[in-house]
Coordinates of C-alpha atoms and ligand atoms in Angstrom, one line a residue:
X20 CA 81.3 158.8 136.7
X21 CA 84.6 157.9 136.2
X22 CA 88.0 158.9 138.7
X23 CA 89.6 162.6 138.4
X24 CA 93.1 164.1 138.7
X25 CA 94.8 167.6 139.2
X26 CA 97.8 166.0 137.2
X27 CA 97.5 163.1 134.8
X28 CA 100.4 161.5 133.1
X29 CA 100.2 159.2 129.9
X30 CA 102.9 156.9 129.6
X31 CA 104.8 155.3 131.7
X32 CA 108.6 155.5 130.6
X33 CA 111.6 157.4 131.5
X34 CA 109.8 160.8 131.3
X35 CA 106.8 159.5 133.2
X36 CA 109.7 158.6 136.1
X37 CA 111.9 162.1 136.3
X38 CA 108.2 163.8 136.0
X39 CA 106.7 162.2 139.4
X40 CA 109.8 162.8 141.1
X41 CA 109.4 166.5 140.4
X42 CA 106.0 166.8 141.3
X43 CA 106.8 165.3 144.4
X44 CA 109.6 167.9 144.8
X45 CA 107.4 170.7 144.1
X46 CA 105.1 169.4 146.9
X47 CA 102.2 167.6 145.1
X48 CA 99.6 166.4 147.5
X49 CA 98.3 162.7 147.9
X50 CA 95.7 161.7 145.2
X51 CA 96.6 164.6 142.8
X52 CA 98.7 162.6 140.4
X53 CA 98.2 159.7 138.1
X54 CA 100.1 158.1 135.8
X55 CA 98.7 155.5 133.0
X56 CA 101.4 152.9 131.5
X57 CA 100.3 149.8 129.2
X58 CA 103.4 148.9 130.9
X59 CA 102.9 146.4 133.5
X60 CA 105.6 148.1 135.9
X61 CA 106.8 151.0 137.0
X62 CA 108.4 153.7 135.0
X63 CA 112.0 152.6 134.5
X64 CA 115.8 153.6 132.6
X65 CA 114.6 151.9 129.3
X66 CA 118.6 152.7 127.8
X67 CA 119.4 149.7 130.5
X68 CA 117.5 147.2 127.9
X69 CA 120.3 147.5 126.0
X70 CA 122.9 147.1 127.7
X71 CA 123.3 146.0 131.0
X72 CA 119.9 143.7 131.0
X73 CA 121.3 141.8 128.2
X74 CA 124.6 141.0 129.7
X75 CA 125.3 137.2 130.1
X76 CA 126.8 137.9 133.9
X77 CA 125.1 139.7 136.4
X78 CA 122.6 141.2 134.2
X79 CA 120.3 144.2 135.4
X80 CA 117.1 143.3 136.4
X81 CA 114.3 145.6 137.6
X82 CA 113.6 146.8 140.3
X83 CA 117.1 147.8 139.9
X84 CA 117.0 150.0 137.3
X85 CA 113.9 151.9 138.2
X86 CA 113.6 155.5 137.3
X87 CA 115.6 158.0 138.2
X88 CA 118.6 155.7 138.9
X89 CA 119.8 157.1 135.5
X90 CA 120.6 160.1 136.9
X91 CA 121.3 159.6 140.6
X92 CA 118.8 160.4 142.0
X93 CA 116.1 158.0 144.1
X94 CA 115.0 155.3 142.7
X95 CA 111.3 154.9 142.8
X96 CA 109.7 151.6 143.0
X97 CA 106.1 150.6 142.9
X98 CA 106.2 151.5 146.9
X99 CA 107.7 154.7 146.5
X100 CA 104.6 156.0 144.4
X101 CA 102.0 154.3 146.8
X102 CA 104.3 156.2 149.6
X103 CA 103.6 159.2 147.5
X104 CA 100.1 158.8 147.1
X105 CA 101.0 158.9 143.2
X106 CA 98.4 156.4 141.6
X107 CA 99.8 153.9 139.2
X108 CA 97.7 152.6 137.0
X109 CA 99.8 149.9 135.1
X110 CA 98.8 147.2 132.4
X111 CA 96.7 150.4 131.2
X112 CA 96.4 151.5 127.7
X113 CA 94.9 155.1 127.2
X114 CA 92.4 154.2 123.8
X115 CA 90.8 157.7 123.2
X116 CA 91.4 161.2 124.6
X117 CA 89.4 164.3 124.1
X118 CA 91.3 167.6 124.9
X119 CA 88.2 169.9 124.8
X120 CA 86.6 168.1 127.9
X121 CA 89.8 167.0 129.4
X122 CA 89.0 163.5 129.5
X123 CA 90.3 160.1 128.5
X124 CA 89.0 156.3 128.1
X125 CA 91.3 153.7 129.1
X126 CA 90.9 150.5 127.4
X127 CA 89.5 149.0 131.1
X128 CA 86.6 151.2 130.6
X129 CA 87.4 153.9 132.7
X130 CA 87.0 157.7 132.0
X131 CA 89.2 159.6 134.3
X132 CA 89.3 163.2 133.7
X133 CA 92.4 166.1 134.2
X134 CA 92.8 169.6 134.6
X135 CA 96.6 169.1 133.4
X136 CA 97.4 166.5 131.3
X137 CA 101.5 165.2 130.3
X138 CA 101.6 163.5 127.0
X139 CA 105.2 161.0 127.3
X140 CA 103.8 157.8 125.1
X141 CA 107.2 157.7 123.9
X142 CA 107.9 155.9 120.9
X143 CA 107.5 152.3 119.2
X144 CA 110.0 150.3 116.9
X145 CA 109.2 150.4 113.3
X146 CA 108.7 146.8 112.0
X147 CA 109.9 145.1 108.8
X148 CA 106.4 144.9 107.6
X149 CA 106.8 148.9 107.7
X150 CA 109.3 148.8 105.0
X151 CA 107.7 145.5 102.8
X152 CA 109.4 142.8 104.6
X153 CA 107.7 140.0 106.0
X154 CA 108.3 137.9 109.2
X155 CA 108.2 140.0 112.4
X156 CA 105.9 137.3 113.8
X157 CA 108.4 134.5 113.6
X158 CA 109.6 133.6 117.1
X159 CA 113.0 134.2 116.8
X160 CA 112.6 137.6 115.1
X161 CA 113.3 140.0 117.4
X162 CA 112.8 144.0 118.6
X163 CA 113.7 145.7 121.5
X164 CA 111.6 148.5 122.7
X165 CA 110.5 147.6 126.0
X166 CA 111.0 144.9 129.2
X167 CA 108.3 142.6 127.2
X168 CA 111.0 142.4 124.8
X169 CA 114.1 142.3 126.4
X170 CA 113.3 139.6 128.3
X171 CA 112.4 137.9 125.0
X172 CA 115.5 138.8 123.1
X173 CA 117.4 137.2 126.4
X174 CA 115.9 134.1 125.8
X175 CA 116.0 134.0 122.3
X176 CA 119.7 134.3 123.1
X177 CA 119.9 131.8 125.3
X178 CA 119.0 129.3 122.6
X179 CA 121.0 130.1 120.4
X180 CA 124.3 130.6 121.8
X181 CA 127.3 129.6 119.7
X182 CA 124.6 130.1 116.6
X183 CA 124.6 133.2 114.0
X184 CA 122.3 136.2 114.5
X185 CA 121.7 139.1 111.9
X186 CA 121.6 142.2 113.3
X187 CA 119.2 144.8 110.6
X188 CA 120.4 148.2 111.3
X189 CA 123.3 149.9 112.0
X190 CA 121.7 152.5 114.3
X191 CA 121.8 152.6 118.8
X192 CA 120.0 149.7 118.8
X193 CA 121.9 147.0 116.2
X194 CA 125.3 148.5 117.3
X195 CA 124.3 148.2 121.0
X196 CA 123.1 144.6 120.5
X197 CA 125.5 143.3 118.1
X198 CA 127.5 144.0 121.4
X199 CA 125.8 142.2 123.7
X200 CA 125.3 139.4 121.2
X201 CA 129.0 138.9 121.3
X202 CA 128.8 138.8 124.8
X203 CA 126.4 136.0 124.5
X204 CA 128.8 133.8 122.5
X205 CA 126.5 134.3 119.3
X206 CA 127.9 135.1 116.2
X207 CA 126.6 138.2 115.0
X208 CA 126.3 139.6 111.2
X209 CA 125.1 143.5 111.1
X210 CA 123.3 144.5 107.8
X211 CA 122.9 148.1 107.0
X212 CA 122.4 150.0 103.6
X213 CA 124.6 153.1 104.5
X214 CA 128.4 153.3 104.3
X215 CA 129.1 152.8 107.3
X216 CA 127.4 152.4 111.0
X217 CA 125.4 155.3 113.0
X218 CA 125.7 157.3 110.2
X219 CA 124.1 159.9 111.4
X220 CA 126.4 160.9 113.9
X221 CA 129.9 159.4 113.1
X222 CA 132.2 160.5 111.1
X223 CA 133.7 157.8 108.6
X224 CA 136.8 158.1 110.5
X225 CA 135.0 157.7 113.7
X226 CA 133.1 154.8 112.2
X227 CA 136.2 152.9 111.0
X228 CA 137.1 152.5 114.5
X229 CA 133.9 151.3 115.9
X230 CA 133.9 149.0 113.1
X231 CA 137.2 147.5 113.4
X232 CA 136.7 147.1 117.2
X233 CA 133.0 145.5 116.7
X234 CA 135.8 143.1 113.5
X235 CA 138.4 142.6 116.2
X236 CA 135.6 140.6 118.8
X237 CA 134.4 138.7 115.2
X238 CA 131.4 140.5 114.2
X239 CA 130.7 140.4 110.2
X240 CA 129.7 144.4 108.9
X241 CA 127.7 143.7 105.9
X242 CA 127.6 147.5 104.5
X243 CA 125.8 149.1 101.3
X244 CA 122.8 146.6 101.2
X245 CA 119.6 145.6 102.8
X246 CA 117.4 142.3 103.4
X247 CA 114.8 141.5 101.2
X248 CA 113.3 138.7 102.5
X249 CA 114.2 135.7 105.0
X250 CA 113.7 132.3 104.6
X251 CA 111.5 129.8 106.9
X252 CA 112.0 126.5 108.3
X253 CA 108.4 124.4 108.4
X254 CA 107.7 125.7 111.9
X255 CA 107.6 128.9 110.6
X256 CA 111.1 130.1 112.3
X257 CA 113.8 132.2 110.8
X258 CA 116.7 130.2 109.1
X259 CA 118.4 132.5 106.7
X260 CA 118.0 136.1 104.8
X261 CA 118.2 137.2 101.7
X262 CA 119.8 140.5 100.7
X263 CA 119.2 143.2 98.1
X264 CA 122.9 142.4 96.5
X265 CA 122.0 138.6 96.2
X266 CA 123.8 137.7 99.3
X267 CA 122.2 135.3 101.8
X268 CA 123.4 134.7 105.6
X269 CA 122.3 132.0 107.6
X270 CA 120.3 132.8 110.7
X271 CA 119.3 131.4 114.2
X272 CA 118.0 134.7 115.1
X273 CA 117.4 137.9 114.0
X274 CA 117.3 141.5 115.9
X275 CA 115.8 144.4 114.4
X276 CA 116.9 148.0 115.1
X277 CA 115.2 150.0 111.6
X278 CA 113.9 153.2 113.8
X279 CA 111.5 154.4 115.7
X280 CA 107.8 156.4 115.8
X281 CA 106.3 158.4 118.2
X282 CA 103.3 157.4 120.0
X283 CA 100.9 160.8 118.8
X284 CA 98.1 159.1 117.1
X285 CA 95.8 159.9 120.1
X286 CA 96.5 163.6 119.6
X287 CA 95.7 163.4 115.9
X288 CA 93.4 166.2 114.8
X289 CA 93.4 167.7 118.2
X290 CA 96.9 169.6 118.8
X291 CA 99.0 170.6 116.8
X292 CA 102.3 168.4 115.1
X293 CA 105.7 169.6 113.8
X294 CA 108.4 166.5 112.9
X295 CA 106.0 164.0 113.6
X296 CA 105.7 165.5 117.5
X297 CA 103.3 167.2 119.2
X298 CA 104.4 171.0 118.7
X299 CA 105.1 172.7 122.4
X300 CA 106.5 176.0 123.4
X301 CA 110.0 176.5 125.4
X302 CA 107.4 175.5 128.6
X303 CA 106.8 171.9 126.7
X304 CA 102.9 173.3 126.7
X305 CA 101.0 172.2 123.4
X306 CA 98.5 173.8 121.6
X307 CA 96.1 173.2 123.7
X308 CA 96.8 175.1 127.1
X309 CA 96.2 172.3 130.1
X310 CA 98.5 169.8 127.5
X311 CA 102.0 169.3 127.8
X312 CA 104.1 167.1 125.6
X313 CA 107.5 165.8 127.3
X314 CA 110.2 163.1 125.8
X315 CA 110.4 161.7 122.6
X316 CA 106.9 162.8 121.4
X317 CA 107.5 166.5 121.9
X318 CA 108.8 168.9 119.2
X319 CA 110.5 171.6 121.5
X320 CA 112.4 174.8 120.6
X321 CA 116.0 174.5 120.9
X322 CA 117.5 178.0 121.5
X323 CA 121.0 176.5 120.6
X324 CA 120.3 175.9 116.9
X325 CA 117.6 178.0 116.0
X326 CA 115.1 175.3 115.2
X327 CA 112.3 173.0 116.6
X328 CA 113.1 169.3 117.1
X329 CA 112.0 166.2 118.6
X330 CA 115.2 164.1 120.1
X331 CA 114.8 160.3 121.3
X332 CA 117.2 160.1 124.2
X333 CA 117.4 159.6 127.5
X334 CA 118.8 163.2 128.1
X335 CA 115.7 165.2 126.6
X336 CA 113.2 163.1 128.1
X337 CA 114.5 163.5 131.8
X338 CA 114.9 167.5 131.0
X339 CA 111.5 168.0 129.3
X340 CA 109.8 166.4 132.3
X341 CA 111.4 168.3 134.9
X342 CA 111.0 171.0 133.0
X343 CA 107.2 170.8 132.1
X344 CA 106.5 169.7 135.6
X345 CA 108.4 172.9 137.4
X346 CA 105.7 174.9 134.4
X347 CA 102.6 173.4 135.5
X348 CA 103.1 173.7 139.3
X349 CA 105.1 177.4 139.0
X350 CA 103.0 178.9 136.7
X351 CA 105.1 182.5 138.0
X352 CA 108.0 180.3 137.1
X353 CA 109.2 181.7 133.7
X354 CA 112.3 180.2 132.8
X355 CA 112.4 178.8 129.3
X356 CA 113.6 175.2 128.8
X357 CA 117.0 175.6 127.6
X358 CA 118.3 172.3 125.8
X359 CA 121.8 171.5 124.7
X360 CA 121.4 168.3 122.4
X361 CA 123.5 165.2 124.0
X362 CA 123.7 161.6 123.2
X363 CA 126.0 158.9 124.4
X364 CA 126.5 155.1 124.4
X365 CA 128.4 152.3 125.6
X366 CA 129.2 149.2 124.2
X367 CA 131.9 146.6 124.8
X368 CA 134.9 148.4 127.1
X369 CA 133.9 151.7 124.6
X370 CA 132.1 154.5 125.6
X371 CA 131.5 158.3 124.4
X372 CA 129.4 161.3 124.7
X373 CA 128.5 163.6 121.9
X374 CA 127.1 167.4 122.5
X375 CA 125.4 169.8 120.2
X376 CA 125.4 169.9 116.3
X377 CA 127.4 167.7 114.0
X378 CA 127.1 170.7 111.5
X379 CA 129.5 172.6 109.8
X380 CA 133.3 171.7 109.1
X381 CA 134.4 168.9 111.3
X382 CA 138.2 168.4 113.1
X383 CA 139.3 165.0 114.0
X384 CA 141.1 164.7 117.1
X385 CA 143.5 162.1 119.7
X386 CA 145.1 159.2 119.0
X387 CA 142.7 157.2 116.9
X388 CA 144.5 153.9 117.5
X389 CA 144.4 155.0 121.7
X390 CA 141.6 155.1 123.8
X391 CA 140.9 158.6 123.8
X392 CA 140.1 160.7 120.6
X393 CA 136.8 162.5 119.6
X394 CA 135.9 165.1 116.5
X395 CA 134.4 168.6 117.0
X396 CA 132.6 170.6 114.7
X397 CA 132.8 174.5 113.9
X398 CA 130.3 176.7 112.0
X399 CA 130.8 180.3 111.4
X400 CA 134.4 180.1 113.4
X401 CA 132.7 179.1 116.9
X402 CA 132.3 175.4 117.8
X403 CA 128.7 173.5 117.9
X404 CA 129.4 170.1 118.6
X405 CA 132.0 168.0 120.1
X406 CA 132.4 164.1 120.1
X407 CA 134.1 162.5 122.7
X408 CA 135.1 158.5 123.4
X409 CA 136.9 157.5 126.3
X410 CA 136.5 160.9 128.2
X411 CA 136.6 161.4 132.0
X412 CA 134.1 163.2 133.8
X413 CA 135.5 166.2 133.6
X414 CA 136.2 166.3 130.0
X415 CA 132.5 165.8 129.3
X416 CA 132.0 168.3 131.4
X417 CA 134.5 170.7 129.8
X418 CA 133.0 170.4 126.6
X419 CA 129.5 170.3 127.0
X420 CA 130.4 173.8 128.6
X421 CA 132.8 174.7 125.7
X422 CA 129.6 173.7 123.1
X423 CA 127.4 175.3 124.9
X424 CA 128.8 178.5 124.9
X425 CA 129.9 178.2 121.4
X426 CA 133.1 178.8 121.9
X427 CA 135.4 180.5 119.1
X428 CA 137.5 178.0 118.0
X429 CA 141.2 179.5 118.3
X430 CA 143.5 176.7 117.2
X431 CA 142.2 173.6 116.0
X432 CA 144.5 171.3 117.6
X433 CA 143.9 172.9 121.4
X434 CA 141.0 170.4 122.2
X435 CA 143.7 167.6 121.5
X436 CA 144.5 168.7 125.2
X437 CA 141.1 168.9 126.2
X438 CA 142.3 167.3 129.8
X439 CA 144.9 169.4 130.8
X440 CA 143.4 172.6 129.8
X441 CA 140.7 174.6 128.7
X442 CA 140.6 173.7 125.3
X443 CA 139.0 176.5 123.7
X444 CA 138.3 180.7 125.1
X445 CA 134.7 181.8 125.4
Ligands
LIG29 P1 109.4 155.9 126.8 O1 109.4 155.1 125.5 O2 110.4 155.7 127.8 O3 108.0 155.6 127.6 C1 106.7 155.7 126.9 C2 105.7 154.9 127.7 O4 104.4 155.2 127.3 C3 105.9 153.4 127.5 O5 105.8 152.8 128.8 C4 104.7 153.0 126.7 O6 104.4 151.7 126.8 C5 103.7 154.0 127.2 N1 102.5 154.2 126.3 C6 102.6 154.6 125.0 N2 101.3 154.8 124.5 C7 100.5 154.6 125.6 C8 99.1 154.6 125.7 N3 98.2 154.9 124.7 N4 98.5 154.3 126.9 C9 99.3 154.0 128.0 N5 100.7 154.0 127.9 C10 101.3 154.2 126.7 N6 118.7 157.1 124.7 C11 119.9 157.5 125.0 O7 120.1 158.8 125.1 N7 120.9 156.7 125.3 C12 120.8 155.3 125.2 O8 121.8 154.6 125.4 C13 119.5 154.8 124.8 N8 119.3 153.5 124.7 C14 118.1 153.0 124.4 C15 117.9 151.6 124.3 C16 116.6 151.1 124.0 C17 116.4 149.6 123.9 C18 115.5 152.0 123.7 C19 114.2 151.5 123.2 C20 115.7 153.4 123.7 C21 117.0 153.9 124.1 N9 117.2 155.3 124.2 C22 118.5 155.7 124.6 C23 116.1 156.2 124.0 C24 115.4 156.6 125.3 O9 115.2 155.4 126.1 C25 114.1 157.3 125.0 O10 114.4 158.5 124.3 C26 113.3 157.6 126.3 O11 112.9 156.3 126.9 C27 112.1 158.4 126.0 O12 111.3 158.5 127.1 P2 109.7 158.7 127.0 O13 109.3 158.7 128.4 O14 109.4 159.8 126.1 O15 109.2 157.4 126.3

């Protein structure tokens, strides 16, 4: 006979966090809740892995940066859950689940068994092998996922200071540590096949800029290529790469940023998937009734743009939490989760915010050679998305509103004054 919760949590990340503090808020009793983390600490602000815990001065360090810091609100530490009467159970990997009998196997042994169960297993970095390149096991190839291997990218970087790095990808994660790699005193080289970085998102006007910052504090943009292959010393370390245009850069280290998966293999065969998430309705419940699905593994309606989608930020996995949490414990509660799709970073003395859809005709705008200057995007006449760098506070908050209530675009240089005025009318 194994242990038994009311609630049971998989996962132990930054939805796992912002999902214990709202069961506590909604009054969950001692010994109803558990969450299960291969982790071995407590959930925590993963974005901070990035960027403040790599910094050469004062770098963040847990238990500052516990969940829900992020979002100022308590931060809970190991104590705060035992206060709670939350059980922890860290180190932990869940191995097998069956939804049918609402029970799991950890890989301790231990069948512990549910009547609600939240799914937030996150996601893992794809490795090179993924895409036919060897060498992930060197030692000074690097990923950066979780603390395990933060702390080892810090001392990687500590060994090689004043020596190169290639950066592989030209996503969050390379531009983000191609920052703090130049903060090390490493010389950094950033390979990725697209035209220019974070292509996803930026514009190639708003990617010039980034660029030519990331150019101006000596970091090398090697564009429209990809590695092939890297070259080994005799103690099987990392000295150079190859690229797919013949080039070859020297290397002391290498960080990896190529994507990321979701952690859904568990749930293979037994709820049901759309874009590589587990499916939920607008109360982040899965196929299965007593299964939610909350952060980057769930595949959520999104009233906004019509459509279904999984998002891997921060933003989405603190909402889907509260969200499926105020669900299970309100069950009169009908309020359906309403997301407006946000990302931001920081790097360097930069930082931005972006809101909605980058869909539809897009209008640069600010001083591109200032510190403040963005791009918005309209569709049909009304606007869906708005990019901002260099904001204040209330700016972001004026146009997350203005993109959230689609707001007809009336003239397209208004948003230029997006800080003295409303920019746009409802
Ligand atoms: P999260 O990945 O946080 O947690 C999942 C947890 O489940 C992990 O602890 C994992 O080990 C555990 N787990 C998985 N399978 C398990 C199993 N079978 N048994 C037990 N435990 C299991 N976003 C953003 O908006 N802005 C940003 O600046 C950044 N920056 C950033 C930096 C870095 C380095 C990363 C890796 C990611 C970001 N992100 C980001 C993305 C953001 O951190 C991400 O979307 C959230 O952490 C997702 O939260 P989840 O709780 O869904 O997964």
């Amino acid at each position: 006979m194994g242990r038994s919760f009311r609630y049971v949590i998989i996962g132990g990340g930054v939805a796992a966090g912002y999902a214990a503090l709202e069961f506590t808020k909604k009054g969950v009793s001692h010994g109803e809740l558990c969450i299960i983390s291969d982790e071995p600490v407590a959930p925590y602000e993963r974005p901070a892995l990035s960027k403040g815990f790599l910094l050469p001065e004062a770098p963040a360090r847990l238990p500052g940066f516990h969940t829900c810091v992020g979002a100022n609100e308590e931060r809970l530490t190991p104590n705060w859950y035992k206060e709670h009467g939350i059980e922890l159970i860290l180190g932990t990997r869940v191995e097998s689940i069956d939804v049918r009998r609402k029970t799991l196997l950890t890989t301790t042994g231990e069948t512990i068994s549910y009547k609600f169960l939240i799914i937030a297993t996150g996601s893992r970095a794809v490795k090179l092998e993924e895409i036919g390149i060897k060498g992930s096991d060197a030692e000074n190839v690097c990923y950066l996922h979780d603390l395990a291997d933060a702390t080892n990218l810090v001392n990687i970087m500590q060994k090689c200071s004043g020596g190169n790095a290639i950066v592989v990808g030209g996503g969050y994660i390379g531009m983000e540590c191609a920052a703090s790699l130049v903060a090390n005193k490493i010389n950094v080289s950033i390979v990725f096949p697209g035209p220019h970085c974070m292509e996803r998102l930026f514009t190639p006007k708003i990617a010039s800029y980034y660029e030519d910052f990331y150019k101006s504090k000596g970091v090398n943009f090697v564009k429209g290529t990809s590695l092939s292959s890297f070259e080994f010393n005799s103690e099987g370390m990392v000295t150079g790469a190859n690229l797919r245009d013949g080039r070859q850069l020297p290397a002391d280290m290498i960080v990896v940023g190529i994507g990321a998966r979701p952690n859904t293999d568990l749930f293979t065969g037994q709820l049901t998937f759309e874009n590589r998430g587990i499916k939920v309705n607008n109360h982040l419940q899965s196929s299965n009734p007593s299964v939610y699905a909350v952060g980057d593994v769930a595949s959520f309606p999104v009233e906004f743009s019509g459509d279904t989608r999984r998002v891997e930020h921060v933003d989405a996995a603190r909402r889907t939490a509260r969200h499926a949490v105020s669900a299970i414990m309100d069950p009169n509660n009908t309020l359906e989760f309403d997301y407006l799709p946000f990302f931001y970073s920081r790097v360097f003395s930069l930082s931005w915010r972006f809101y909605g859809d980058n869909v539809g005709e897009v209008v640069h705008f600010g001083d591109f050679s200032g510190s403040k200057f963005g791009a918005y995007w309209k569709n049909n006449g009304s606007l869906v998305g708005c990019f901002l760098e260099g904001g204040s506070d209330d700016d972001y908050v004026k146009i997350a509103k203005a993109v959230r209530d689609k707001a007809m675009v009336v003239d397209l240089g208004e948003l230029l004054r997006v800080d003295q005025k409303p920019p746009l009318s409802p």
